[in-house]
Short mmCIF file of N, CA and C in Angstrom, two decimals:
data_model
loop_
_atom_site.label_atom_id
_atom_site.label_comp_id
_atom_site.label_asym_id
_atom_site.label_seq_id
_atom_site.Cartn_x
_atom_site.Cartn_y
_atom_site.Cartn_z
N VAL A 1 9.25 228.41 97.60
CA VAL A 1 9.58 227.50 95.84
C VAL A 1 10.84 226.76 95.81
N GLN A 2 10.72 226.35 94.93
CA GLN A 2 11.95 224.94 94.85
C GLN A 2 12.59 225.94 92.77
N LEU A 3 13.90 225.88 92.95
CA LEU A 3 14.03 227.03 91.84
C LEU A 3 15.34 225.91 91.25
N GLN A 4 15.47 225.49 89.96
CA GLN A 4 16.67 224.84 89.00
C GLN A 4 16.18 225.61 87.90
N ALA A 5 17.97 226.16 88.42
CA ALA A 5 18.41 226.94 87.04
C ALA A 5 18.92 226.13 86.16
N SER A 6 19.27 225.95 84.45
CA SER A 6 19.69 225.33 84.32
C SER A 6 20.52 226.26 82.65
N GLY A 7 21.77 225.82 81.84
CA GLY A 7 21.97 226.11 80.67
C GLY A 7 23.48 227.31 80.72
N GLY A 8 23.57 227.00 81.80
CA GLY A 8 25.24 227.40 81.96
C GLY A 8 26.24 226.78 81.14
N GLY A 9 26.94 227.21 80.56
CA GLY A 9 28.17 226.69 80.53
C GLY A 9 29.84 227.12 79.96
N LEU A 10 30.33 227.18 78.46
CA LEU A 10 31.53 227.39 78.47
C LEU A 10 31.22 228.26 77.16
N VAL A 11 31.12 229.59 77.33
CA VAL A 11 31.29 230.63 76.04
C VAL A 11 32.47 231.65 75.75
N GLN A 12 32.58 231.41 74.51
CA GLN A 12 34.17 232.85 74.19
C GLN A 12 33.42 234.03 74.24
N ALA A 13 34.18 235.10 74.64
CA ALA A 13 33.20 236.75 75.04
C ALA A 13 32.77 236.41 73.61
N GLY A 14 31.82 237.69 74.03
CA GLY A 14 31.40 237.92 72.01
C GLY A 14 30.33 237.00 72.41
N GLY A 15 29.89 236.25 72.95
CA GLY A 15 28.69 234.75 72.72
C GLY A 15 27.63 234.94 73.63
N SER A 16 26.81 233.85 73.20
CA SER A 16 25.81 233.46 73.95
C SER A 16 25.24 233.42 74.33
N LEU A 17 24.55 232.88 75.51
CA LEU A 17 23.76 231.83 76.90
C LEU A 17 22.28 231.57 76.52
N ARG A 18 21.58 231.13 76.95
CA ARG A 18 20.29 231.13 77.77
C ARG A 18 19.92 230.44 78.56
N LEU A 19 19.88 231.34 80.21
CA LEU A 19 20.15 230.44 81.43
C LEU A 19 17.94 229.97 81.02
N SER A 20 17.98 229.02 81.84
CA SER A 20 16.42 228.95 82.40
C SER A 20 16.39 228.53 84.10
N CYS A 21 15.16 228.92 84.08
CA CYS A 21 15.37 228.47 85.51
C CYS A 21 13.30 228.47 85.88
N ALA A 22 13.37 227.08 86.17
CA ALA A 22 12.44 226.41 86.61
C ALA A 22 11.82 226.27 87.65
N ALA A 23 10.70 226.38 88.17
CA ALA A 23 9.64 227.85 89.90
C ALA A 23 8.90 225.85 90.22
N SER A 24 8.88 225.76 90.86
CA SER A 24 7.33 224.47 91.41
C SER A 24 7.15 224.91 93.15
N GLY A 25 6.11 224.96 93.60
CA GLY A 25 5.77 225.00 94.78
C GLY A 25 4.65 226.10 95.45
N ARG A 26 4.96 227.25 94.53
CA ARG A 26 3.22 228.01 94.81
C ARG A 26 2.71 228.48 93.46
N THR A 27 2.55 230.21 93.70
CA THR A 27 2.02 230.15 92.77
C THR A 27 2.86 231.43 92.18
N PHE A 28 3.34 230.34 90.95
CA PHE A 28 4.84 231.64 89.92
C PHE A 28 4.25 232.53 89.37
N ARG A 29 3.20 233.31 88.76
CA ARG A 29 2.90 234.00 88.53
C ARG A 29 2.11 234.84 89.56
N ASN A 30 2.36 235.23 90.62
CA ASN A 30 2.17 235.83 91.03
C ASN A 30 3.59 236.71 91.86
N TYR A 31 4.65 236.54 91.71
CA TYR A 31 5.27 236.66 92.49
C TYR A 31 7.02 237.25 91.53
N ALA A 32 7.20 238.29 91.51
CA ALA A 32 9.29 238.69 90.94
C ALA A 32 9.41 237.99 91.47
N MET A 33 10.38 237.35 90.06
CA MET A 33 11.96 236.71 90.00
C MET A 33 13.10 237.55 89.51
N GLY A 34 13.98 237.25 89.72
CA GLY A 34 15.49 237.61 89.38
C GLY A 34 16.32 236.81 88.83
N TRP A 35 17.69 237.37 88.71
CA TRP A 35 18.95 236.53 88.70
C TRP A 35 19.89 237.13 89.34
N PHE A 36 20.91 236.18 89.99
CA PHE A 36 22.10 237.09 91.07
C PHE A 36 22.79 236.29 90.28
N ARG A 37 24.24 236.68 90.18
CA ARG A 37 25.70 235.51 90.36
C ARG A 37 26.30 236.24 91.23
N GLN A 38 27.57 235.30 91.60
CA GLN A 38 28.29 235.56 92.01
C GLN A 38 30.12 234.42 91.62
N THR A 39 30.76 235.23 91.98
CA THR A 39 32.18 234.54 91.97
C THR A 39 33.39 234.62 93.82
N PRO A 40 33.96 233.82 92.98
CA PRO A 40 34.96 233.43 94.79
C PRO A 40 35.65 234.75 94.61
N GLY A 41 34.76 234.79 96.73
CA GLY A 41 35.46 236.16 97.11
C GLY A 41 35.10 237.28 97.00
N LYS A 42 33.99 237.96 96.00
CA LYS A 42 32.96 238.78 95.75
C LYS A 42 31.62 238.44 96.49
N ASP A 43 30.65 239.42 96.69
CA ASP A 43 29.82 239.38 97.08
C ASP A 43 28.85 239.30 95.93
N ARG A 44 27.74 239.15 96.69
CA ARG A 44 26.43 238.26 95.31
C ARG A 44 25.92 239.66 94.79
N GLU A 45 25.53 239.78 93.11
CA GLU A 45 25.88 240.89 92.21
C GLU A 45 24.50 240.72 92.17
N PHE A 46 23.18 241.51 91.88
CA PHE A 46 22.57 241.59 91.45
C PHE A 46 22.44 241.68 89.81
N VAL A 47 22.00 240.96 89.03
CA VAL A 47 21.85 241.31 88.15
C VAL A 47 20.67 241.35 87.23
N ALA A 48 19.80 240.74 87.29
CA ALA A 48 18.44 241.10 86.32
C ALA A 48 16.35 240.84 87.44
N ALA A 49 15.58 241.59 86.77
CA ALA A 49 14.52 241.34 87.69
C ALA A 49 13.86 241.27 86.55
N THR A 50 11.89 240.32 87.06
CA THR A 50 11.04 240.94 86.15
C THR A 50 9.70 240.95 87.39
N SER A 51 8.57 241.98 87.24
CA SER A 51 8.25 241.56 88.32
C SER A 51 6.74 240.67 87.61
N ALA A 52 5.67 240.20 88.34
CA ALA A 52 5.38 239.28 88.16
C ALA A 52 4.46 238.61 87.15
N SER A 53 4.19 239.92 86.43
CA SER A 53 2.87 239.73 85.10
C SER A 53 4.56 239.91 83.53
N GLY A 54 5.61 240.09 84.30
CA GLY A 54 6.94 240.50 83.35
C GLY A 54 6.57 242.09 82.52
N ASP A 55 5.28 242.33 82.82
CA ASP A 55 5.38 243.87 82.18
C ASP A 55 6.88 244.77 83.07
N ASN A 56 7.47 244.71 83.28
CA ASN A 56 8.48 245.68 84.62
C ASN A 56 9.38 244.74 84.25
N ASP A 57 11.00 244.98 83.97
CA ASP A 57 11.79 244.34 83.85
C ASP A 57 13.25 245.05 84.84
N TYR A 58 14.06 244.76 85.07
CA TYR A 58 14.85 245.36 86.13
C TYR A 58 16.36 245.07 86.02
N TYR A 59 17.33 245.95 85.38
CA TYR A 59 19.23 245.53 85.36
C TYR A 59 19.91 245.93 85.71
N ALA A 60 21.32 245.63 86.47
CA ALA A 60 21.78 246.16 86.44
C ALA A 60 22.55 246.30 85.87
N ASP A 61 23.44 247.72 86.14
CA ASP A 61 24.17 248.87 85.01
C ASP A 61 25.22 247.82 83.66
N SER A 62 25.94 246.94 85.13
CA SER A 62 26.93 245.73 83.79
C SER A 62 25.75 245.37 83.09
N VAL A 63 25.14 245.11 82.90
CA VAL A 63 24.61 244.27 81.72
C VAL A 63 23.76 244.30 80.97
N LYS A 64 22.90 245.85 81.46
CA LYS A 64 22.34 246.88 80.09
C LYS A 64 22.12 246.73 79.14
N GLY A 65 21.34 246.16 78.46
CA GLY A 65 21.34 246.29 76.52
C GLY A 65 22.71 245.33 76.24
N ARG A 66 22.76 244.47 77.24
CA ARG A 66 23.55 243.10 76.13
C ARG A 66 22.66 241.52 77.37
N PHE A 67 22.14 241.45 78.29
CA PHE A 67 21.04 240.70 78.83
C PHE A 67 19.93 241.40 79.00
N THR A 68 18.68 239.78 78.56
CA THR A 68 17.42 240.38 78.80
C THR A 68 16.68 239.05 79.66
N ILE A 69 15.72 239.72 80.67
CA ILE A 69 15.05 238.57 81.05
C ILE A 69 13.69 238.75 81.26
N SER A 70 12.84 237.27 81.31
CA SER A 70 11.61 236.55 80.22
C SER A 70 11.19 236.20 81.36
N ARG A 71 10.02 235.67 81.13
CA ARG A 71 8.79 234.52 82.07
C ARG A 71 8.09 234.35 80.66
N ASP A 72 7.76 233.11 81.84
CA ASP A 72 6.44 232.34 80.97
C ASP A 72 5.78 231.50 81.50
N ASN A 73 4.55 232.33 82.28
CA ASN A 73 3.83 232.29 83.90
C ASN A 73 3.51 230.71 83.28
N ALA A 74 2.86 230.57 82.20
CA ALA A 74 2.59 229.23 81.50
C ALA A 74 3.29 227.66 82.17
N LYS A 75 4.86 227.74 81.96
CA LYS A 75 5.48 227.35 82.37
C LYS A 75 6.41 227.95 82.80
N ASN A 76 5.97 228.49 84.18
CA ASN A 76 6.91 228.40 85.43
C ASN A 76 7.97 228.23 85.45
N THR A 77 8.56 229.28 84.51
CA THR A 77 10.15 229.46 83.98
C THR A 77 10.42 230.90 84.13
N VAL A 78 11.71 231.08 84.36
CA VAL A 78 12.33 232.53 83.89
C VAL A 78 13.34 232.07 83.53
N TYR A 79 13.82 232.69 82.32
CA TYR A 79 14.79 233.15 81.37
C TYR A 79 15.71 234.57 81.98
N LEU A 80 17.42 233.92 81.58
CA LEU A 80 17.55 235.28 80.91
C LEU A 80 18.33 235.02 80.16
N GLN A 81 18.79 236.19 78.79
CA GLN A 81 19.18 235.92 77.53
C GLN A 81 20.64 236.07 77.70
N MET A 82 21.50 236.31 77.66
CA MET A 82 22.32 236.69 77.64
C MET A 82 23.97 236.61 76.09
N ASN A 83 23.88 238.28 76.15
CA ASN A 83 24.01 238.24 74.05
C ASN A 83 25.28 239.12 74.93
N SER A 84 26.42 239.25 73.92
CA SER A 84 27.96 239.86 74.54
C SER A 84 28.65 239.81 75.26
N LEU A 85 28.77 238.30 75.71
CA LEU A 85 28.75 238.04 77.10
C LEU A 85 30.45 238.34 76.56
N ARG A 86 31.15 238.72 78.02
CA ARG A 86 32.27 239.35 78.25
C ARG A 86 33.36 238.27 79.21
N PRO A 87 34.82 238.31 79.56
CA PRO A 87 34.69 237.67 80.20
C PRO A 87 34.06 237.55 82.31
N GLU A 88 34.33 239.08 81.64
CA GLU A 88 34.17 239.85 83.62
C GLU A 88 32.78 239.06 83.96
N ASP A 89 31.55 238.52 82.95
CA ASP A 89 30.23 237.94 82.95
C ASP A 89 31.11 236.44 83.76
N THR A 90 32.03 236.26 83.68
CA THR A 90 32.10 234.42 84.32
C THR A 90 31.58 234.53 86.03
N ALA A 91 30.67 233.89 86.33
CA ALA A 91 29.94 234.13 87.87
C ALA A 91 29.38 232.81 87.65
N VAL A 92 29.06 232.16 88.70
CA VAL A 92 27.93 231.33 89.02
C VAL A 92 26.28 232.14 89.00
N TYR A 93 25.94 232.39 88.37
CA TYR A 93 23.91 232.61 88.10
C TYR A 93 22.75 231.62 89.14
N ALA A 94 22.24 232.79 89.99
CA ALA A 94 21.34 231.28 90.73
C ALA A 94 19.33 232.46 90.11
N CYS A 95 18.60 231.58 90.24
CA CYS A 95 17.86 232.37 89.76
C CYS A 95 16.98 232.45 91.59
N VAL A 96 15.71 233.73 91.95
CA VAL A 96 15.55 234.05 92.94
C VAL A 96 14.32 234.33 92.39
N ALA A 97 13.66 233.85 93.75
CA ALA A 97 11.59 234.04 93.15
C ALA A 97 11.30 235.65 95.10
N THR A 98 10.90 236.49 94.48
CA THR A 98 10.49 237.35 95.71
C THR A 98 9.00 236.90 96.51
N HIS A 99 8.31 237.82 97.45
CA HIS A 99 6.99 237.92 98.29
C HIS A 99 6.29 238.44 97.19
N THR A 100 7.05 239.74 96.15
CA THR A 100 6.38 240.31 95.66
C THR A 100 5.96 240.50 94.68
N ARG A 101 4.72 241.56 93.79
CA ARG A 101 4.55 240.84 92.81
C ARG A 101 5.52 242.28 91.79
N ASN A 102 5.86 242.99 92.60
CA ASN A 102 7.15 244.23 91.62
C ASN A 102 8.33 243.88 92.61
N TRP A 103 9.28 244.19 91.38
CA TRP A 103 10.84 244.45 92.71
C TRP A 103 11.53 245.51 92.90
N VAL A 104 11.58 245.03 94.03
CA VAL A 104 11.72 245.75 95.24
C VAL A 104 12.67 246.01 95.74
N GLY A 105 13.92 245.02 95.80
CA GLY A 105 15.24 245.05 95.87
C GLY A 105 15.51 243.19 96.38
N ALA A 106 16.42 243.16 96.90
CA ALA A 106 16.93 241.82 97.34
C ALA A 106 16.15 241.56 98.82
N ARG A 107 16.08 242.56 99.90
CA ARG A 107 15.85 242.35 101.03
C ARG A 107 14.41 241.63 100.68
N TYR A 108 13.49 241.52 100.16
CA TYR A 108 12.30 240.62 99.35
C TYR A 108 11.96 239.52 98.92
N VAL A 109 13.70 239.02 98.69
CA VAL A 109 13.99 237.94 97.70
C VAL A 109 13.50 236.64 99.25
N ARG A 110 12.95 235.74 98.63
CA ARG A 110 12.87 234.97 99.79
C ARG A 110 13.22 233.71 99.70
N ASP A 111 13.45 232.77 98.02
CA ASP A 111 13.72 231.71 96.90
C ASP A 111 14.81 232.01 96.71
N TRP A 112 15.85 231.37 97.49
CA TRP A 112 17.51 231.04 95.83
C TRP A 112 17.37 229.78 95.58
N GLY A 113 17.85 229.83 94.17
CA GLY A 113 18.17 227.87 93.80
C GLY A 113 19.42 228.08 93.71
N GLN A 114 19.66 226.70 92.98
CA GLN A 114 20.89 226.12 92.70
C GLN A 114 21.70 227.10 91.62
N GLY A 115 22.62 226.87 91.59
CA GLY A 115 23.06 228.00 89.96
C GLY A 115 23.45 227.24 89.16
N THR A 116 23.91 228.23 89.01
CA THR A 116 24.16 227.31 86.87
C THR A 116 25.55 227.82 86.45
N GLN A 117 27.02 227.33 86.65
CA GLN A 117 28.48 228.37 85.89
C GLN A 117 28.24 228.47 85.16
N VAL A 118 28.34 229.72 84.28
CA VAL A 118 28.77 230.66 83.32
C VAL A 118 30.59 231.10 83.17
N THR A 119 30.64 230.31 81.95
CA THR A 119 32.56 230.79 81.90
C THR A 119 32.08 231.23 80.77
N VAL A 120 33.04 232.94 80.93
CA VAL A 120 33.02 233.66 78.95
C VAL A 120 34.99 233.77 79.11
N SER A 121 35.47 233.22 78.27
CA SER A 121 37.03 232.78 78.05
C SER A 121 36.98 234.23 76.79
N SER A 122 38.53 234.71 76.90
CA SER A 122 38.80 235.47 76.21
C SER A 122 39.20 235.27 74.81
#
């Protein structure tokens, strides 16, 4: 599947951004989707994931309560609403598609999209 993320930008601490990821190429509604982020010199970090139906969501402790993942299967799009942003949230955010219906970990990620830069100023 091809994944195209958008919605990144520069925001002040405490602000909000909404990322979108449009998917094409295979049946979007059958697979769990997620978001990862990466900063230079650091390992890629899991952010959030949602099951194929959207009924089950998973979050990294660092973003729990501030970020919300959602999906619109009719539009083949997954979203990441990011509130109360902090400078440490600065990273390139990339969406991923798995080949499972539920999120069972990064090892089941099949497709990675190009990222979108999020910069949070203090």
